[in-house]
Each structure stands twice: as C-alpha cells, then as structure tokens.
Amino acid sequence: MNIENILAEEVKAAVSSLFGTEENVILQPTRREFEGNYTYVFFGLVKSLKRAPAEIGAALGDYLVSRSTLVSGYNVVQGFLNLKLADRVWLDVFRALKAGPQPAAKNRKVLVEYSSPNTNKPLHLGHLRNNFLGYSVSEILKAAGYDVTRACLVNDRGIHICKSMVAYRHFGNGETPGSSGLKGDHLVGKYYVEFDKAYKTQIHELMAGGMAEEEAKKAAPFMVEAQEMLVQWEQNDPAVIQLWQKLNGWVYEGFNATYKKIGVDFDKTYYESDTYLLGKDIVEEGLQKGVFYKKDDNSVWIDLTDKGLDHKLVLRGDGTSVYITQDLGTTDLKFRDFHCDKSIWVVGNEQDYHFKVLFAILEKLGRSYAAGCYHLSYGMVDLPSGKMKSREGTVVDADELVEEMIATSKAITEEKGKTEGFSDEQLEALYRMVALGALKYYLLKVEPKKRMLFNPAESIDFQGNTGPFIQYTHARIRSILRKSGFGSFPVPAEMEVLNPEEVDLIFLLKDYDKVVEAAAAEYSPALIANYVYDLAKTFNSFYTQHSVLNEASETLRFFRLSLIEEVSDVIRKGMGLLGIEVPEKM
RNA sequence: GGUUCCGUAGCUCAGUUGGAUAGAGCAACAGAUUUCUAAUCUGUGGGUCGCAGGUUCGAAUCCUGCCGGGAUCACCA
C-alpha cells in the first residue's frame, strides 16, 4: 500500500464523515509554487454541496490534521486542498524504499522481436532506434516482472539479397572484407549500391533504344539476372547457395561487431530462409474454415472489409508465399516455441497496415494468442533533407555515427581534464559508455510513435537533458559515497526534520516502480528517460544547496548518504532499462 | 481520395484518469566555484498549445469540422 493510496482513503473518509457523500478521491502532486505534497481538487464538492470552497477546504483540512496520521498541515486555494505530510511519514516511506521490495513476478511470458535486419546493407540510424527500443522495452518488461525472450528475425533471403549477389558476381573480382579492409556488411552494402547504379544505367540504355520505362525496368539484364538467381536459390543451386552463404557470412560478422559495440543482443535468432515457406498450411486451414476464399486464378484472399480493411491476398496464384503468408507461419512458430502470452513486434510505422491485417487474420482464424499480439510501431528518423534512402546513399551509417560519438566523447572528456588515475582501458570504456549514453538517450527520450528529426550537422548534446548529464550525476554521487569511507549506508534510526529538497528526492524515488509499470504497460522507454532525468535534475539542485560530507550533524550526514545512495541506485537501474551504463567516475 | 499517426517557445521535446499562472533542454543574455566533480546550479527574455466550434465550474488534454505534415492503401518485404 503506497502513501498516496492511504492518503486518498483518508481524504475519502473525511469527505464521507463531514459531508455524507462518497467521492472518488484522486490526488495529484502539489505544484511547486504551492506549499504541500498532495493536492485534492474538490470543485465537484463545491458544486454538489453549494458551499464556499474556503469553507469546505478548511473543514477537510482541519479534520485531516486532527485525525490523520499523515497530514501535518494544509492550505486552500480556490477548490484546491494542498496537504502537507509530516517529515516522519516521508522518512517511513524512504525506509520502506531502502528495504527494497522487488516487484512481483507476473508469471507471464513475453516475446519481443526487434532489429530484424536485411542482410544486404549495413545498419543505419533508423535501425539504431529500433534496436535500442527493442532492447529497452525488453529490459523494462523484465523489470516489471515479465518473463522476456528477445528475438531477432533476420531477413536473409529474397530479391534484394540477390541484387547484392548479382553485382558482386559481376564486379567483385574476389574482393573480401580482408582484402578491402571493409566491414563485411559494408562490403555487401557497397555491391547493393553498385547494383542499383548499373541497373539504372541499363534502364536508361533500353529507354534510349525506344523501350517504355515500365518494360525497361523488367527487361534490364541485371533485374532479369536477379530474378533468375532468386529462382535458383529456391532450387538450392549449389553455386548460388555458396555465394549467398559467403556474402551473408560477411554480413553477420559485420552485424555482430556492431551489435557488440552498441551493447545489443538476442536470446533467439530466426532466419527467414528457414521460415519463409511456413504459413502455407495455415492458408489451407483458413480455406477449410471458410475464412479465406480462392479466386479463379487460384490465388487465395481474405475479406477484411468488416474490420475496416480491404480484401487481402494471402497466397499467390502460383502457390508461392507473400509477406503475410510468412508472418502467419512465423507467428505460429514463435508461439509454439515459447508459449508466450504476449508477442511484441518492434517495427516501423510504415508497416502499421501490415500488422493490422496480420492481427485481424489471426483473430479470424481463432488463434487464442491473437489478443496478445502487439505491434510496437515507431516513427522514422528523418534527416533535414527528408527520408533516409539506403539506395541513394543518404543514410546516417550506424558504425560511423557511433565512432563519431566516441570521438566527441573523448574530446569532451579530455577537455574536462578529470580523468586522473584512469588506465587506458578505463578511458576507452568511459568514452564508449558516454558516447552510447548520449546516443541511446537521444533516441529513447522521444515517445516511440513520434517521428524524429536528426540533424547530422548538429552533434548530439552532452549537456542538459542528455545521457551524459545523468551519467555525470551518478558519478558525482558515487564520488561522495567513496569519499565517505563507508561501504554501506543504512537509514539512521532517529531523524526528525527534512528539508524540502530531501522530500523532493524521496517523493521521486517512491515513484520508480510505478513509472516502470507504466513504461511496461505503454512500451515506452521515454517515460523512464523522463523520470531519470527529473531525478538527476532534482539531485543536482539538492547538491548545490546542501552538503553531505560537510554536514555537521552526524545523523543528518548518515541520512543524506543513505538518501543519495538510493538516488544513485535508481539512476543506475533506470538507465539500465534504457540499455545505458553509468560510470563511477567521469 | 480512403485509412492512420502527428501538430505545444527560434530549435529538440515533456505535459498522468480534464485542474491552479502550460514546463524542461538547446540557443541568447546575466550571475554562482577558498566548500562533497561547473558535463553542474540560479535567474532573465521567449507561447493565439495548427484553426474554428462544442461538452463544463474548468480543455493542450474529450467530441466535431477544417488546415498542415508523415506513413500506408502491391500477387515487394
């Protein structure tokens, strides 16, 4: 039972006792410019009782001060009753926090799928948002008591992969990551761009020869070759498979290096080359259940007009799969593999329609798990010039961006000149920690569904509402704790008076579990980011006004050590939910 | 055109189930360090919460319409 609920019950009882009405009492934190901790808004009573606000407020306030074990004072402004709780109450709240009860396990399994890269090009800034979101949401769900499995579905086959392969076959000359000095994913990405360039030239040549554009796009030799290669791949042609394995192998080496660098990983990896044929039996099932229907050309469809959607193809006339066919199959597979209660797809909002269709079909098929499916849709990361397009080379490359961030982090750290006693390894670790802290926080502090703008000309900040600000705050606290000479920081048994800044900190600290719960319910790391920022900011304000180690009263000194230790713990835990590490020193 | 998401300070973003004078950061300006880390703190200026109606004691928040922007509406994934 938290303090807010207890207080709300007391207020409710007071209203009932004084005015004989049952009100649904909702409290809100008192705004900073007023005295008090919680505010009860009672305009409703003013109206129903037809009595003056001042009179009602005073009656309630007096009643609570005399009867409540919590309330020590109050003031009334119009229809607002501001209640101040006794310092003793806040100390009790803090003691309970320090005891550190864990959130109860929910005994529910959740599968979170994210990253899901294509193996024809390196990761870019948009993928980073996806990876950080997926990782963070997984951590948040774990913290909220769910049993989480993190999955990645690698898009390792299809016409786009064949394009890189065609270009490599023509222009590769046996180039390898070793011979070129390029990371494997960048090398393959280079050939994907090469394909596009050559293909466009071919189209122009054909059009110059009098062919219509539509026809030229289909007839261009490279496109013909890629189509043929896809067929050969599906027929297990040894030469094609060998080439495919070679290029994909390079890409995986590159991806793994990137994942390692950005601190992202998975519990389970699915490959589309293993799963792309799944789903055809579900189409058969749907036909038998009468959920799907067949057209004259043998293609299979579903009518979703009753859901406000359209008629949707689920299997081609020639019997081959489309995207939705595969997803029906892999979704069944995922629920079979993990028996999860919920499955979350972290995928960009460009696929909103696809997931609506997918979930609608699952529901019509009577899948019991359909209600547990959720598309965590997030907005694109745009550049000032517009959308990132990998074929046109207008992307912010993930590896390059991370390296730039590390270089910036290094430059700023050196400029601050506070790294005495760091070993070279510790310095490298710090540069990376701060760089990734800045980048991850930047991408996660915005509500997922909102699209966001990234201006490469303006580097990501290290001051203000940023990851490094919070990391710095943590380092500051840890520094004080180290210098105190103690190893643990219990709450003193006797403590009487608190200053407002201390109450502010306790007030925030008690909300941590609630914020985690809300972030889990809404799949929103932004809530965590905002909360941790608020806590760090509040601490820094406290820090400038009150000393910990130089405090004359020993009791107060111990109390503050205990308080700021809790602050640093919550900062570390909260940042951990964002996938961000915090340093002991910086 | 249909569907859907978004629109808050010059810029990037917060804003709980409807509550008090709409908040942070960046940028600009003015201050704070013999004192636990100044990647910090304090202050100043900066707003028609896209527009117009409606609901009510009260609307950035809920409803309707309009304007602007994104995404999507493939036998691509």
mmCIF file of N, CA and C (backbone and C1' of nucleotides) in Angstrom, chain B residues 1 8 26 33 53 55 66 73:
data_model
loop_
_atom_site.group_PDB
_atom_site.id
_atom_site.type_symbol
_atom_site.label_atom_id
_atom_site.label_comp_id
_atom_site.label_asym_id
_atom_site.label_seq_id
_atom_site.Cartn_x
_atom_site.Cartn_y
_atom_site.Cartn_z
ATOM 1 P P G B 1 -7.892 15.018 -51.159
ATOM 2 O "O5'" G B 1 -8.642 13.604 -51.329
ATOM 3 C "C5'" G B 1 -10.016 13.548 -51.665
ATOM 4 C "C4'" G B 1 -10.396 12.123 -51.879
ATOM 5 C "C3'" G B 1 -10.265 11.229 -50.643
ATOM 6 O "O3'" G B 1 -11.409 11.292 -49.822
ATOM 7 C "C1'" G B 1 -9.203 10.182 -52.467
ATOM 8 P P U B 8 4.254 21.631 -32.737
ATOM 9 O "O5'" U B 8 3.607 22.024 -31.354
ATOM 10 C "C5'" U B 8 2.706 23.124 -31.272
ATOM 11 C "C4'" U B 8 2.679 23.673 -29.875
ATOM 12 C "C3'" U B 8 4.029 24.112 -29.329
ATOM 13 O "O3'" U B 8 4.399 25.409 -29.766
ATOM 14 C "C1'" U B 8 2.962 22.762 -27.726
ATOM 15 P P C B 26 20.865 23.489 -21.416
ATOM 16 O "O5'" C B 26 20.846 23.588 -23.004
ATOM 17 C "C5'" C B 26 21.461 22.574 -23.792
ATOM 18 C "C4'" C B 26 21.199 22.827 -25.252
ATOM 19 C "C3'" C B 26 21.607 24.215 -25.748
ATOM 20 O "O3'" C B 26 22.990 24.273 -26.049
ATOM 21 C "C1'" C B 26 19.432 23.702 -26.531
ATOM 22 P P U B 33 31.387 32.445 -6.572
ATOM 23 O "O5'" U B 33 31.707 30.917 -6.850
ATOM 24 C "C5'" U B 33 31.246 29.896 -5.969
ATOM 25 C "C4'" U B 33 32.155 28.693 -6.087
ATOM 26 C "C3'" U B 33 33.637 28.982 -5.898
ATOM 27 O "O3'" U B 33 33.969 28.874 -4.520
ATOM 28 C "C1'" U B 33 33.287 27.555 -7.782
ATOM 29 P P G B 53 -14.546 30.251 -32.457
ATOM 30 O "O5'" G B 53 -15.851 29.420 -32.811
ATOM 31 C "C5'" G B 53 -16.555 28.757 -31.821
ATOM 32 C "C4'" G B 53 -17.366 27.630 -32.399
ATOM 33 C "C3'" G B 53 -17.967 26.712 -31.350
ATOM 34 O "O3'" G B 53 -19.177 27.241 -30.838
ATOM 35 C "C1'" G B 53 -16.828 25.405 -32.919
ATOM 36 P P U B 55 -21.958 23.683 -25.621
ATOM 37 O "O5'" U B 55 -21.451 22.358 -24.905
ATOM 38 C "C5'" U B 55 -22.051 21.099 -25.175
ATOM 39 C "C4'" U B 55 -21.343 20.013 -24.406
ATOM 40 C "C3'" U B 55 -21.056 20.338 -22.945
ATOM 41 O "O3'" U B 55 -22.190 20.114 -22.122
ATOM 42 C "C1'" U B 55 -19.115 19.440 -23.954
ATOM 43 P P C B 66 -13.816 17.918 -42.693
ATOM 44 O "O5'" C B 66 -12.925 19.229 -42.669
ATOM 45 C "C5'" C B 66 -13.267 20.354 -43.480
ATOM 46 C "C4'" C B 66 -12.463 21.560 -43.080
ATOM 47 C "C3'" C B 66 -10.973 21.506 -43.410
ATOM 48 O "O3'" C B 66 -10.695 21.814 -44.764
ATOM 49 C "C1'" C B 66 -11.255 22.286 -41.197
ATOM 50 P P C B 73 1.405 0.148 -49.081
ATOM 51 O "O5'" C B 73 -0.159 0.300 -49.351
ATOM 52 C "C5'" C B 73 -1.064 -0.673 -48.866
ATOM 53 C "C4'" C B 73 -2.476 -0.223 -49.132
ATOM 54 C "C3'" C B 73 -2.825 -0.012 -50.601
ATOM 55 O "O3'" C B 73 -3.150 -1.233 -51.244
ATOM 56 C "C1'" C B 73 -3.611 1.801 -49.335
#
